[in-house]
Coordinates of C-alpha atoms in Angstrom, one line a residue:
Chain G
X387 CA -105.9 83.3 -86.5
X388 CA -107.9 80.4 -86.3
X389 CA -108.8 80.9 -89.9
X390 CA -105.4 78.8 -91.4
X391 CA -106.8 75.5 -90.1
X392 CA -107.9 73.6 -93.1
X393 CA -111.8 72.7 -92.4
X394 CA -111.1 69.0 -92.9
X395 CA -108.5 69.1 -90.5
X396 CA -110.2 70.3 -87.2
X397 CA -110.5 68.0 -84.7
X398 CA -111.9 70.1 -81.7
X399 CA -114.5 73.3 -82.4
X400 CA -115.8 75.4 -80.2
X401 CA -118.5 77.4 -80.7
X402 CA -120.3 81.0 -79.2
X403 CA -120.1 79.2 -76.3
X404 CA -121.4 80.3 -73.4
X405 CA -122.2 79.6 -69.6
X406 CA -123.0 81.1 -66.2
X407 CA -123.5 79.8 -62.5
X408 CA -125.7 81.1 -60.2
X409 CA -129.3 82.4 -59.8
X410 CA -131.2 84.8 -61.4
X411 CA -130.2 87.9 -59.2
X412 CA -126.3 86.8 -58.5
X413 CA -125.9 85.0 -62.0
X414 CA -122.1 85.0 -63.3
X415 CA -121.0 84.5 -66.4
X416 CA -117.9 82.4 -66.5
X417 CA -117.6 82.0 -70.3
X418 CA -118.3 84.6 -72.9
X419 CA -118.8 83.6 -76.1
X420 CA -115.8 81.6 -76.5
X421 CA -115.2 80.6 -80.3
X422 CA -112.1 78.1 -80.5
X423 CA -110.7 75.3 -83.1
X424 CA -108.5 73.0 -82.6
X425 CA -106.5 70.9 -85.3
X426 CA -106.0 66.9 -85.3
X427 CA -103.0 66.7 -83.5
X428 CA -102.7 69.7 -82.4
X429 CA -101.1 70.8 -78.6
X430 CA -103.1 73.9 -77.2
X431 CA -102.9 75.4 -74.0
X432 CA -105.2 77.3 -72.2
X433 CA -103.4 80.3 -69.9
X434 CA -105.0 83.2 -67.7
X435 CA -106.0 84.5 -64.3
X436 CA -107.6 82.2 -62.2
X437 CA -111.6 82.9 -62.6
X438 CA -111.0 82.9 -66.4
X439 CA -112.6 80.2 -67.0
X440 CA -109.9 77.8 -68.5
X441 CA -111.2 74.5 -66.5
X442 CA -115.0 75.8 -66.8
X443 CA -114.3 75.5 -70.9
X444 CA -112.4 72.1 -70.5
X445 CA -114.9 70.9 -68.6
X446 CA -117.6 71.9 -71.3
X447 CA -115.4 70.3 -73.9
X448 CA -115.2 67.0 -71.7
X449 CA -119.1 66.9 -71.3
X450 CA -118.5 67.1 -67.3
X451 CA -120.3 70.6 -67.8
X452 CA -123.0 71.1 -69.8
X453 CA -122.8 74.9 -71.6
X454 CA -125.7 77.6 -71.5
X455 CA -125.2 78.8 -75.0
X456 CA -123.2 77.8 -78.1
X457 CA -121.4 74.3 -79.6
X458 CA -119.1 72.0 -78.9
X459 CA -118.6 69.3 -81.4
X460 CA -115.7 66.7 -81.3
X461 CA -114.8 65.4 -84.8
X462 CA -118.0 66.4 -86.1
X463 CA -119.8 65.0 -83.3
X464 CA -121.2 66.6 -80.1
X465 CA -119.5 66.1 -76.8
X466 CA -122.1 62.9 -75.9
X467 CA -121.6 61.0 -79.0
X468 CA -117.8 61.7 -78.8
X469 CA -117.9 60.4 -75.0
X470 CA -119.9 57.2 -75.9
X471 CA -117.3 56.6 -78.9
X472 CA -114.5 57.1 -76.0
X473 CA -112.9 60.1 -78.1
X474 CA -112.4 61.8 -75.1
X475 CA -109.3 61.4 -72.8
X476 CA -109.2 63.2 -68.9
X477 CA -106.2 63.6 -67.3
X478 CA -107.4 65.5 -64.0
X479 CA -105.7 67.9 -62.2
X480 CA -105.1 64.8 -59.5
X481 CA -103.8 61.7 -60.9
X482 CA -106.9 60.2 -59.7
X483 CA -105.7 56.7 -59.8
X484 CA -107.5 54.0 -57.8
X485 CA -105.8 53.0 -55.1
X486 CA -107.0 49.1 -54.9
X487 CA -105.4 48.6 -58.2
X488 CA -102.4 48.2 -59.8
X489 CA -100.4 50.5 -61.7
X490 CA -101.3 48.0 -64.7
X491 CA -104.6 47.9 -64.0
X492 CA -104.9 51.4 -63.3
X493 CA -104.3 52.2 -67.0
X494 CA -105.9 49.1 -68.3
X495 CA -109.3 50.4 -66.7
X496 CA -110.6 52.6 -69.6
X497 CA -110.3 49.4 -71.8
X498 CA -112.7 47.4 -69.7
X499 CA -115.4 50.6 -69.4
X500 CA -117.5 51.4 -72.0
X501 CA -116.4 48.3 -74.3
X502 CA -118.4 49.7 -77.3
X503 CA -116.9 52.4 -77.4
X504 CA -113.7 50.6 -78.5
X505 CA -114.9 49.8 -82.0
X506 CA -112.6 51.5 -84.4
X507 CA -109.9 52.7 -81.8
X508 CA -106.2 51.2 -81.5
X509 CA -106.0 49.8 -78.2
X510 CA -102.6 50.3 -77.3
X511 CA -100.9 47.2 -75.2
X512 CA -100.9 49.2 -71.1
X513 CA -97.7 47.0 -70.3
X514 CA -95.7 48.4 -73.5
X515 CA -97.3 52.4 -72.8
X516 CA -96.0 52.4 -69.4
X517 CA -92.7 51.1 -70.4
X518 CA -92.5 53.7 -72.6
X519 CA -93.6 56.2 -69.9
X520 CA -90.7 55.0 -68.1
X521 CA -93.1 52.6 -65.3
X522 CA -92.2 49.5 -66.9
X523 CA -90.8 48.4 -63.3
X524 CA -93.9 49.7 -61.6
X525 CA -96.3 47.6 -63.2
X526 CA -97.5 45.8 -60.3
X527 CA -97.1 48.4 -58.1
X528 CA -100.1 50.0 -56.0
X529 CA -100.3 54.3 -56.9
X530 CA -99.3 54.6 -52.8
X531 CA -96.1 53.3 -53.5
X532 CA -95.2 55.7 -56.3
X533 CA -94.0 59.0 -56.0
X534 CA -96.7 61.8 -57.2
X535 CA -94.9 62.5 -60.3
X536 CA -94.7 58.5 -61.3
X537 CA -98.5 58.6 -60.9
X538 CA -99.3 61.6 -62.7
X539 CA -97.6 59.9 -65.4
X540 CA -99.6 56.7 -65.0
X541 CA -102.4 58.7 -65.5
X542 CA -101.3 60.2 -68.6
X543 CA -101.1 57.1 -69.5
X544 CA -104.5 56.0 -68.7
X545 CA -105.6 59.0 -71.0
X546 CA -103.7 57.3 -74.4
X547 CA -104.3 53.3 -73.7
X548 CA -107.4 53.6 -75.3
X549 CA -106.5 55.8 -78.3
X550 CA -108.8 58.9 -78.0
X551 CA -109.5 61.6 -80.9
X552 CA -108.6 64.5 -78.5
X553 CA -106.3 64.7 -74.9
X554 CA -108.0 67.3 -72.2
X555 CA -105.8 67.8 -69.3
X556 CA -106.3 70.2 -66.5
X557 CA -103.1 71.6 -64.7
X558 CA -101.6 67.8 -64.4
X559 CA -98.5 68.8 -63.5
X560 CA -99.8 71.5 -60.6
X561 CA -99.1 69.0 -58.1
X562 CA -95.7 68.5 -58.5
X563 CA -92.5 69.9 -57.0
X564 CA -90.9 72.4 -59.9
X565 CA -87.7 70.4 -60.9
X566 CA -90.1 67.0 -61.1
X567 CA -93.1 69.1 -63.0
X568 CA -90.1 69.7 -65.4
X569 CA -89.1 66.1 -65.4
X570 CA -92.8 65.5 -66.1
X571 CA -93.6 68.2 -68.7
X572 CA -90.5 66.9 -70.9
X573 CA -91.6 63.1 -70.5
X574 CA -95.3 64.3 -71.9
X575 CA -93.7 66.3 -75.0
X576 CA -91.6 63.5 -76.0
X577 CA -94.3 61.0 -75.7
X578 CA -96.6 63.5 -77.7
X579 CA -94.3 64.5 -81.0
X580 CA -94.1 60.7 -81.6
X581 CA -97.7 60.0 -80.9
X582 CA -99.5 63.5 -82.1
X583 CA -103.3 63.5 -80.9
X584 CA -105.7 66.9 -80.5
X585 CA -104.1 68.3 -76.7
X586 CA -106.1 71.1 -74.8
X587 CA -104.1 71.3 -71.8
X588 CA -104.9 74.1 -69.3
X589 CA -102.3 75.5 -67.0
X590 CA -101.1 78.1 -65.0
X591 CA -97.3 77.7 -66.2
X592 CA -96.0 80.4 -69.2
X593 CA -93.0 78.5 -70.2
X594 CA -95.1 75.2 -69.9
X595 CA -97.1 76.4 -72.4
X596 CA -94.4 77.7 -74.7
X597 CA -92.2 74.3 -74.4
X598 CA -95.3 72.1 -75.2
X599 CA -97.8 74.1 -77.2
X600 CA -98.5 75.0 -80.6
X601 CA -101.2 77.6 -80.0
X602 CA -101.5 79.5 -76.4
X603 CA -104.8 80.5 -75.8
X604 CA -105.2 83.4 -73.3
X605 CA -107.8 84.3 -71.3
X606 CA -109.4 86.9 -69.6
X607 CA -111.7 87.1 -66.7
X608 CA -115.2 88.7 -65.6
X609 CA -116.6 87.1 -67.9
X610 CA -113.8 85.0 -69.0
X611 CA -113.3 85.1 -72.4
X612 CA -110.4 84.5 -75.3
X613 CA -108.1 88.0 -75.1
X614 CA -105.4 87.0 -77.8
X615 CA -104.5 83.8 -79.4
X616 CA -100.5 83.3 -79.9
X617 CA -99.2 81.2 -82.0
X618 CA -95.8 79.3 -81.1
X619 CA -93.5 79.5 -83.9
X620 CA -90.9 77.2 -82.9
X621 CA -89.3 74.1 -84.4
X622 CA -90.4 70.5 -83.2
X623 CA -89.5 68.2 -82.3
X624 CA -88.6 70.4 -78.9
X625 CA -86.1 69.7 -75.9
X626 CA -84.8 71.2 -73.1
X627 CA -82.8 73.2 -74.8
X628 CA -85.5 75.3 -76.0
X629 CA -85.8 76.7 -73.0
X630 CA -82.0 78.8 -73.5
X631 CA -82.8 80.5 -77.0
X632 CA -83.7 84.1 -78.0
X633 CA -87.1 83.0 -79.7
X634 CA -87.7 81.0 -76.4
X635 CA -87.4 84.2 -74.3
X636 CA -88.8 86.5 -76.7
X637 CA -91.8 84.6 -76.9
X638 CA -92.3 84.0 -73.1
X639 CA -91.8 88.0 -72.3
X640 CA -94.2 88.4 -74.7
X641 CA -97.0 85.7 -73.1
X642 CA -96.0 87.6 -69.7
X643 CA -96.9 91.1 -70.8
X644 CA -100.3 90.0 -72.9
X645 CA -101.1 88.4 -68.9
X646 CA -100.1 91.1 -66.9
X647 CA -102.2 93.8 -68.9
X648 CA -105.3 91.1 -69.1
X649 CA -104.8 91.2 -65.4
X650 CA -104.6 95.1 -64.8
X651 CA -107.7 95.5 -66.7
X652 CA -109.6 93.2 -65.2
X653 CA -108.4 94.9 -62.0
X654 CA -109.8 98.7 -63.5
Chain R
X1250 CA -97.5 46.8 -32.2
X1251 CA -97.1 47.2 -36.0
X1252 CA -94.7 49.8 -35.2
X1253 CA -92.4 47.1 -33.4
X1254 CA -92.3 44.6 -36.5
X1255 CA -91.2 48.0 -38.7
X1256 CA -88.4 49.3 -36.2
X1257 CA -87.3 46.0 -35.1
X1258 CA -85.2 44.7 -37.8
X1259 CA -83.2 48.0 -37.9
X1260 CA -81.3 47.1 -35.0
X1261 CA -80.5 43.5 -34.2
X1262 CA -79.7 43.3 -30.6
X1263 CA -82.2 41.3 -28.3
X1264 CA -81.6 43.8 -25.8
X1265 CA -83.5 46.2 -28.0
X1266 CA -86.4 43.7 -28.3
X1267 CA -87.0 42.9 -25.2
X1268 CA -87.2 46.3 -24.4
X1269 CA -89.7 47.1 -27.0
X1270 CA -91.8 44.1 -26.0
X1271 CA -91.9 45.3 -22.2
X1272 CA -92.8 48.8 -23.3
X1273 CA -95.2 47.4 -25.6
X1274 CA -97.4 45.0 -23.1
X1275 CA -96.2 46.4 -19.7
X1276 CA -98.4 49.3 -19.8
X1277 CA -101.9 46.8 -19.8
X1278 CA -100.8 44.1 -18.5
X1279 CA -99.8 46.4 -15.1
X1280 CA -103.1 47.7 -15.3
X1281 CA -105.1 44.4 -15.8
X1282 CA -103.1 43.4 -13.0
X1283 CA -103.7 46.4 -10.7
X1284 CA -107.6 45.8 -11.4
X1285 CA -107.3 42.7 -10.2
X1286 CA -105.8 42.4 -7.1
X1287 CA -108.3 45.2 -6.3
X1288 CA -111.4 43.1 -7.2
X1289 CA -109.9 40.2 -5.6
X1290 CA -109.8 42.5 -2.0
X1291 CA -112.8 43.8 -3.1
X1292 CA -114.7 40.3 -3.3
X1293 CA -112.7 38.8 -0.8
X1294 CA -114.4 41.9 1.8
X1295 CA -117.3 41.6 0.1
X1296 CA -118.7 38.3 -1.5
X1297 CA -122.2 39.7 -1.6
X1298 CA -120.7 41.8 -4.4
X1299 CA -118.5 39.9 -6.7
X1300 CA -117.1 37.0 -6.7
X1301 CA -113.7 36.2 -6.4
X1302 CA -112.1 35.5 -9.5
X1303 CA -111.4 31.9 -8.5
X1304 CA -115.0 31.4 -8.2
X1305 CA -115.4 33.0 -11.7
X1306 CA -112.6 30.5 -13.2
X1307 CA -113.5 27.3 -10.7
X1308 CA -117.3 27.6 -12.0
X1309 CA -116.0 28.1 -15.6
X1310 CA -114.1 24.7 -15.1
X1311 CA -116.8 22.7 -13.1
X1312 CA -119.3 23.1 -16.3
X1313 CA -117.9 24.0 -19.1
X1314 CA -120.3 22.7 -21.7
X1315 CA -123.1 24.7 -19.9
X1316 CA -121.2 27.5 -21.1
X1317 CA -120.3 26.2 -24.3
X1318 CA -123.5 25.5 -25.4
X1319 CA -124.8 28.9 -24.0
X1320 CA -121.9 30.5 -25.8
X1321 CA -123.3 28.9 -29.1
X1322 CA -126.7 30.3 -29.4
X1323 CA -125.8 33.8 -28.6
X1324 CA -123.0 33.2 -31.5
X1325 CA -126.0 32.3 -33.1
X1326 CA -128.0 35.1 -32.3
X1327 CA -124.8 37.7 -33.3
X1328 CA -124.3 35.4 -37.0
X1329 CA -127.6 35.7 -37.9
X1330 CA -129.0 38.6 -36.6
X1331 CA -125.9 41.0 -37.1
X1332 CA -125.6 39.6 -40.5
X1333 CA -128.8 39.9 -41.9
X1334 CA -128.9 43.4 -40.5
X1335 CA -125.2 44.0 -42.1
X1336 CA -126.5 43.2 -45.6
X1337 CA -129.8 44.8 -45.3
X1338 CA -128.0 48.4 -44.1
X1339 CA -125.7 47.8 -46.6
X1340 CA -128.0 46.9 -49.5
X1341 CA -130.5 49.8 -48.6
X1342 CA -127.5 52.2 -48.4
X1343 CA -126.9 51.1 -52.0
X1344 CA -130.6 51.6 -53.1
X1345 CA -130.2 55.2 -51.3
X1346 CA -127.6 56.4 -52.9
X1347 CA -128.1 55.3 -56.3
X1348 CA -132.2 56.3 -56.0
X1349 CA -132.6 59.3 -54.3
X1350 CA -136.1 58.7 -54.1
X1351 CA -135.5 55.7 -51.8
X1352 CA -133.7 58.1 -49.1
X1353 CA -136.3 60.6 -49.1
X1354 CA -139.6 58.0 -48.9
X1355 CA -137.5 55.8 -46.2
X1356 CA -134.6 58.2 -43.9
X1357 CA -137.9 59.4 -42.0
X1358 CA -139.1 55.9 -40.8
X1359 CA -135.6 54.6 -40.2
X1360 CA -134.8 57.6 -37.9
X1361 CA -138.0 57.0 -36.3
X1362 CA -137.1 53.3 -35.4
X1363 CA -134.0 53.9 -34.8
X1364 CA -134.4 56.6 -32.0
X1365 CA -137.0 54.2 -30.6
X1366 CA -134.5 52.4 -27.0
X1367 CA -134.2 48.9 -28.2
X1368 CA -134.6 47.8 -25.3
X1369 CA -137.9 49.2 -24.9
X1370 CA -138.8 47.6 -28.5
X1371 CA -137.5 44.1 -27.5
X1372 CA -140.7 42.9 -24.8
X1373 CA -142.6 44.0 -27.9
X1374 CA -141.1 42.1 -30.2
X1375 CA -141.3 38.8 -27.3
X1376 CA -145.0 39.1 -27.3
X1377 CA -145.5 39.7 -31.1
X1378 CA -143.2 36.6 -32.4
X1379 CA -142.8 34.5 -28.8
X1380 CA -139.6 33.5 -27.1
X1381 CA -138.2 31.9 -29.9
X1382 CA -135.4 32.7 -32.1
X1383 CA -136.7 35.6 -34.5
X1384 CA -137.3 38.5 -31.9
X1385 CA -133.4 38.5 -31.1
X1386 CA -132.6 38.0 -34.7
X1387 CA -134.4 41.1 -35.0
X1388 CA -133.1 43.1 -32.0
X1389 CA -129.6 42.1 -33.0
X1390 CA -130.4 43.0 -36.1
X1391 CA -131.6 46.6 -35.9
X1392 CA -128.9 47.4 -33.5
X1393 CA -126.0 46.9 -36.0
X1394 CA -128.4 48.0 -39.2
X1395 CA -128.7 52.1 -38.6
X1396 CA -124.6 52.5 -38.1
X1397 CA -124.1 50.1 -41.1
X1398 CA -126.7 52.1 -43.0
X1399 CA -125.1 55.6 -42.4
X1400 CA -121.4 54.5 -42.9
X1401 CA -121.8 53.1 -45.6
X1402 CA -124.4 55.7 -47.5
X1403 CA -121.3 58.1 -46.5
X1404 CA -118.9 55.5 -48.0
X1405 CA -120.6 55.5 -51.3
X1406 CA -120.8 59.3 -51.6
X1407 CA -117.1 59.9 -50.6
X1408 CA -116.6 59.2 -54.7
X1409 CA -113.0 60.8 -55.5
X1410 CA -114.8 63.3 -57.9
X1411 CA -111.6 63.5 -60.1
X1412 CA -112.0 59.7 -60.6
X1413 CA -115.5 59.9 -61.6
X1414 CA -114.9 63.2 -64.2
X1415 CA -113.1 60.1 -65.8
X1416 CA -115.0 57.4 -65.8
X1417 CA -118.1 60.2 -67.1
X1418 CA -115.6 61.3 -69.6
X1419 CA -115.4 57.4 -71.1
X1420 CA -119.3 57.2 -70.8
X1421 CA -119.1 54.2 -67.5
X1422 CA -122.6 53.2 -67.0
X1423 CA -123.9 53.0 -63.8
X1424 CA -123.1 49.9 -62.9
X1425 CA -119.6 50.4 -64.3
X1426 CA -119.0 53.0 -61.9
X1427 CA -120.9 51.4 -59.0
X1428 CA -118.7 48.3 -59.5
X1429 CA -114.9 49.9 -60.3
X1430 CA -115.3 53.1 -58.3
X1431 CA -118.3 53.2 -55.7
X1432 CA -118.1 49.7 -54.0
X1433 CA -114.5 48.9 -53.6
X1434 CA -113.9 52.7 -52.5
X1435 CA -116.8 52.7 -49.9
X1436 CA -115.2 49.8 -48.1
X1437 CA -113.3 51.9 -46.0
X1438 CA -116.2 53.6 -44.9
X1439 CA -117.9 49.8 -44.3
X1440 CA -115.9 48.6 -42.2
X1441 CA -115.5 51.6 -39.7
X1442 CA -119.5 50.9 -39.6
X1443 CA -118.7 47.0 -38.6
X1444 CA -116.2 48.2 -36.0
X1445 CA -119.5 50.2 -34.1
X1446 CA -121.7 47.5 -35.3
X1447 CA -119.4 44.2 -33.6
X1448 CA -119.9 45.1 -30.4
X1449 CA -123.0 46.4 -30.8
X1450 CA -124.0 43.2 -31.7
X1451 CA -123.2 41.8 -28.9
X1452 CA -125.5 44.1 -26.6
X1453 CA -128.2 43.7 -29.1
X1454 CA -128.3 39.8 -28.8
X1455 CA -127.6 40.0 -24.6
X1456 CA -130.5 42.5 -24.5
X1457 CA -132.9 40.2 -26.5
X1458 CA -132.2 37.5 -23.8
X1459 CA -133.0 39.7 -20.7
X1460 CA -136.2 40.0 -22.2
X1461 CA -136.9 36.5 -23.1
X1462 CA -134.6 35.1 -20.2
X1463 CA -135.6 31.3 -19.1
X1464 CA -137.4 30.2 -22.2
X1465 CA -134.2 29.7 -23.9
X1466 CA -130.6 29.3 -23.2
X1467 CA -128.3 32.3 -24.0
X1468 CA -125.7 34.4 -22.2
X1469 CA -127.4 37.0 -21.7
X1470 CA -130.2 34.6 -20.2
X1471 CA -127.9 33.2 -18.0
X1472 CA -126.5 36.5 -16.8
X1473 CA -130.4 37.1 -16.1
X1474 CA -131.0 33.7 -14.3
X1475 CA -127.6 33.7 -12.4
X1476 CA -128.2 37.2 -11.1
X1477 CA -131.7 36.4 -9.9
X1478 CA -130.4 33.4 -8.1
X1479 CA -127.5 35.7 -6.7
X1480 CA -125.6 32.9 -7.8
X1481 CA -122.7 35.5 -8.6
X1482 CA -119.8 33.5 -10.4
X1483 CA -122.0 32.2 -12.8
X1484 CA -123.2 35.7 -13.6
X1485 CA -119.6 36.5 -13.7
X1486 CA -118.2 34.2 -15.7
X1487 CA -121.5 34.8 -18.4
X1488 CA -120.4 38.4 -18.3
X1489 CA -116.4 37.7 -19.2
X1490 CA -117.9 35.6 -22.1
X1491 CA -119.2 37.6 -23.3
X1492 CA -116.7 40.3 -23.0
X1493 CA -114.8 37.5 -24.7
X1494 CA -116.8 37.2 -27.5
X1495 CA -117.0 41.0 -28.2
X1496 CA -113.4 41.5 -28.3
X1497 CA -113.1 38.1 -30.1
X1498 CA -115.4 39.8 -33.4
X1499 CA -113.2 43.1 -33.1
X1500 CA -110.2 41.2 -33.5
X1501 CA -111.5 39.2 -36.2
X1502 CA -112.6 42.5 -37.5
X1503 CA -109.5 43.8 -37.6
X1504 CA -107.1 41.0 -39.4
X1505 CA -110.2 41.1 -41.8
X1506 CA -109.6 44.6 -42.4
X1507 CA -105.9 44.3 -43.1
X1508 CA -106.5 41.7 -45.6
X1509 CA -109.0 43.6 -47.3
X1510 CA -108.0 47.0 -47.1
X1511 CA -104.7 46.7 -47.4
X1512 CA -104.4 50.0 -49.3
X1513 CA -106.2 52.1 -47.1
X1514 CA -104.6 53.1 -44.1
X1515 CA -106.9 55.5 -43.7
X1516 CA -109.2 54.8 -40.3
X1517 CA -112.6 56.7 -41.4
X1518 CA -114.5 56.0 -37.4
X1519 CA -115.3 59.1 -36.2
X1520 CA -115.3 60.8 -39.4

């Protein structure tokens, strides 16, 4: 399925690649030979048991874990280069703000890092992307005073300010309550289809991945692995009112039933 | 008492103030004032063993530059002393944790010294560099340096590992990261270490004048002086400065605290 992307077009590949924890008498191999493209601006999500390996590989793709086996290269460059260019954007699984800082300065951090790396890249102004992401009045606000959603969101925004080649974002919304993680999920898609960048977002959430994605990727465990690559066929730009329609519930029946037998054969 | 200033506006009535005020400094100042009416019968019985505290207060009153000056050069002692030991825990807790090789060469000798009474190490220290200044620079100093050393080695390890997986992803130098993420988040962790270190301080410099009492002037010295003499409210009234003076530095600790870690609320002592 991979195969449609057009060569010049492919923002993140992934390679054979492999990696395992552990001694030589208890080793465990978390990835299998995990072979993965994805487009310039395009949304993937990574679903599947826990102990599949979904953060393992996002973690090899953000250079925060270095694979045993296999590729990784980022616009045609390898992980490293692509980190010292500032390709890569993190948003963690915790918003991970600093809490002696300002909301502003929060998400004007990644600027100051790294300065080199911010040859060639379109800073974007922090003040006008958090208005946008809706903190406009929480600008000089410390993260304690926000609720958790507000600064999940401020660290989304941290991720864009500096204009990376590809987004990687671990469960962001995991923390949150279900109506705000719904509040939040919508606020990153509309942000996204007017500001399309290369997404590999992992979470544990089926229609999460439907409403956002263009590809789900689904895992399998022991040793985690890809099991099936589904392609979401539905219009953009997306709203909430995806969530009502026949292709919306097809499609999300059909992610649940590919889990659930990953799941029992993993149990056999 | 922060919890007063919070609550307090919700209801205007001085009736309600008042009563939080009394519950608020009732409590200690009944028991400061139970403690002393029982010294004062106590002393009165007894003036072979304290003094009254009218003594204490008349012989703070008769002389008080003696005490003043005295006061000085253990502030002098604490300042300097504490302080170069402050910076030097800190500074080698920095070396530690961003050179592993540092802890391993130098934990071994520091536990050594540091398990060593210091108040077996302070004669020492008289007859190696005389009854001047330096030895009590020193014992003040090594008294606050090991619980600055280990809080703050903690502090800078306690890295919120999410944080960092960003500041790796954007390739943050070292310094980068020591400067936007270690240092201002170990501070927490620093000042816990000051709040065992203050009054520590104080026993280190008091200590360092026992040893040395009579060559130079000192509270400690004079606690030492007075007691031989059995002059007992000048002993007394040397202790309650100091006493004084230690919950003078805590204090100061604490307002220093709120102004610098305002967005911590966190208390890590004890951790």
């Amino acid at each position: 399925m991979t195969a449609t992307a057009h060569p010049e077009e492919i923002g993140v590949e992934v390679t054979n690649v492999t990696k395992s924890f552990g001694g030589d008498e208890a080793r465990v191999t978390v990835l299998n030979g995990v072979t993965l493209s994805i487009r310039k601006g395009e949304f993937v999500s990574l679903i599947g048991p826990s102990g599949c390996g979904k953060s393992t590989l996002l973690k090899v793709v953000a250079g925060l874990s270095e694979a045993n086996g296999g590729t990784v290269s980022i616009n045609g460059k390898s992980v490293r280069e692509a980190a010292r260019d500032k390709a890569i954007g993190l948003v963690p699984q915790s918003p991970a703000l600093l809490p002696w800082r300002t909301i502003l300065d929060n998400v004007s951090l990644p600027i100051s890092i790294n300065p080199r790396g911010n040859t060639g890249r379109r800073l974007r102004d922090p003040r006008e992307l958090l208005q946008s992401f809706g903190l406009g009045h929480a600008l000089d606000r410390y993260p304690a005073q926000l609720s958790g959603g507000m600064q999940q969101r401020a660290a989304i925004a941290r991720a864009f300010v500096f204009d990376p080649e590809i987004l990687l974002m671990d469960e962001p919304f995991s923390a949150l309550d279900e109506m705000n993680r719904d509040q939040q999920r919508m606020g990153l898609l509309d942000f996204w289809q007017s500001n399309r960048k290369s997404v590999l977002f992992v979470t544990h959430s089926v229609p999460e991945a439907i409403m956002l994605s263009d590809r789900i990727v689904l895992m399998a465990s022991h040793p985690g692995r890809i099991a099936e690559i589904i392609d979401v066929d539905l219009p953009r730009p997306r709203n909430e009112a995806l969530y009502a329609t026949d292709a919306f519930r097809d499609l999300e029946f059909y992610v649940r039933s590919a889990l659930r037998k990953v799941m029992e054969a993993a149990r056999v | 008492m922060s919890d007063s200033i919070a609550t307090a506006p919700r209801r205007n009535s001085s009736a309600f103030t008042m009563t939080r005020i009394i519950w608020n400094w009732g409590p200690p100042t009944l028991t400061f004032v139970i403690v002393a009416v029982l010294w004062q019968l106590v002393a009165i019985n007894n003036p072979y063993v304290l003094p009254t505290l009218d003594a204490v207060g008349a012989s703070l009153a008769s002389d008080p530059g003696m005490y003043w000056a005295n006061l000085l050069v253990t502030c002098q002692e604490i300042v300097v002393g504490a302080g170069a030991g402050i910076i030097c825990g800190f500074l080698l807790a920095v070396a530690m944790s961003e050179l592993p090789i540092v802890e391993k060469a130098v934990m071994p000798l520091i536990v050594v010294i540091m398990v060593t009474p210091v108040v077996a190490i302070a004669p020492a220290l008289v007859v190696a560099f005389g009854f001047g200044m330096l030895p009590k620079y020193i014992v003040t100093g090594l008294v606050v340096f090991f619980p600055m050393l280990v809080n703050s080695l903690a502090g800078l390890r306690d890295v919120d590992q999410k944080a960092l997986d960003v500041f790796k992803t954007l390739h943050a130098s070292r310094w980068e990261i020591f400067r936007d993420l270690r240092l201002p988040g170990c501070m927490p962790f620093v000042f816990a270490g000051l709040r065992i270190a203050m009054p520590l301080a104080v026993v280190g410099a008091a200590v360092a004048e026992f040893v040395a009492a009579g060559q130079q002037a000192g509270l400690g010295s004079l606690v030492t002086i007075a007691a031989a003499q059995a002059n007992l409210p000048v002993t007394w009234a040397s202790i309650a400065l100091l006493c004084l003076l230690g919950v003078l530095l805590v204090s100061l600790l604490a307002l220093l605290r709120k102004r610098i870690l305002w967005w911590s609320d966190e208390d890590v002592v004890g951790r």
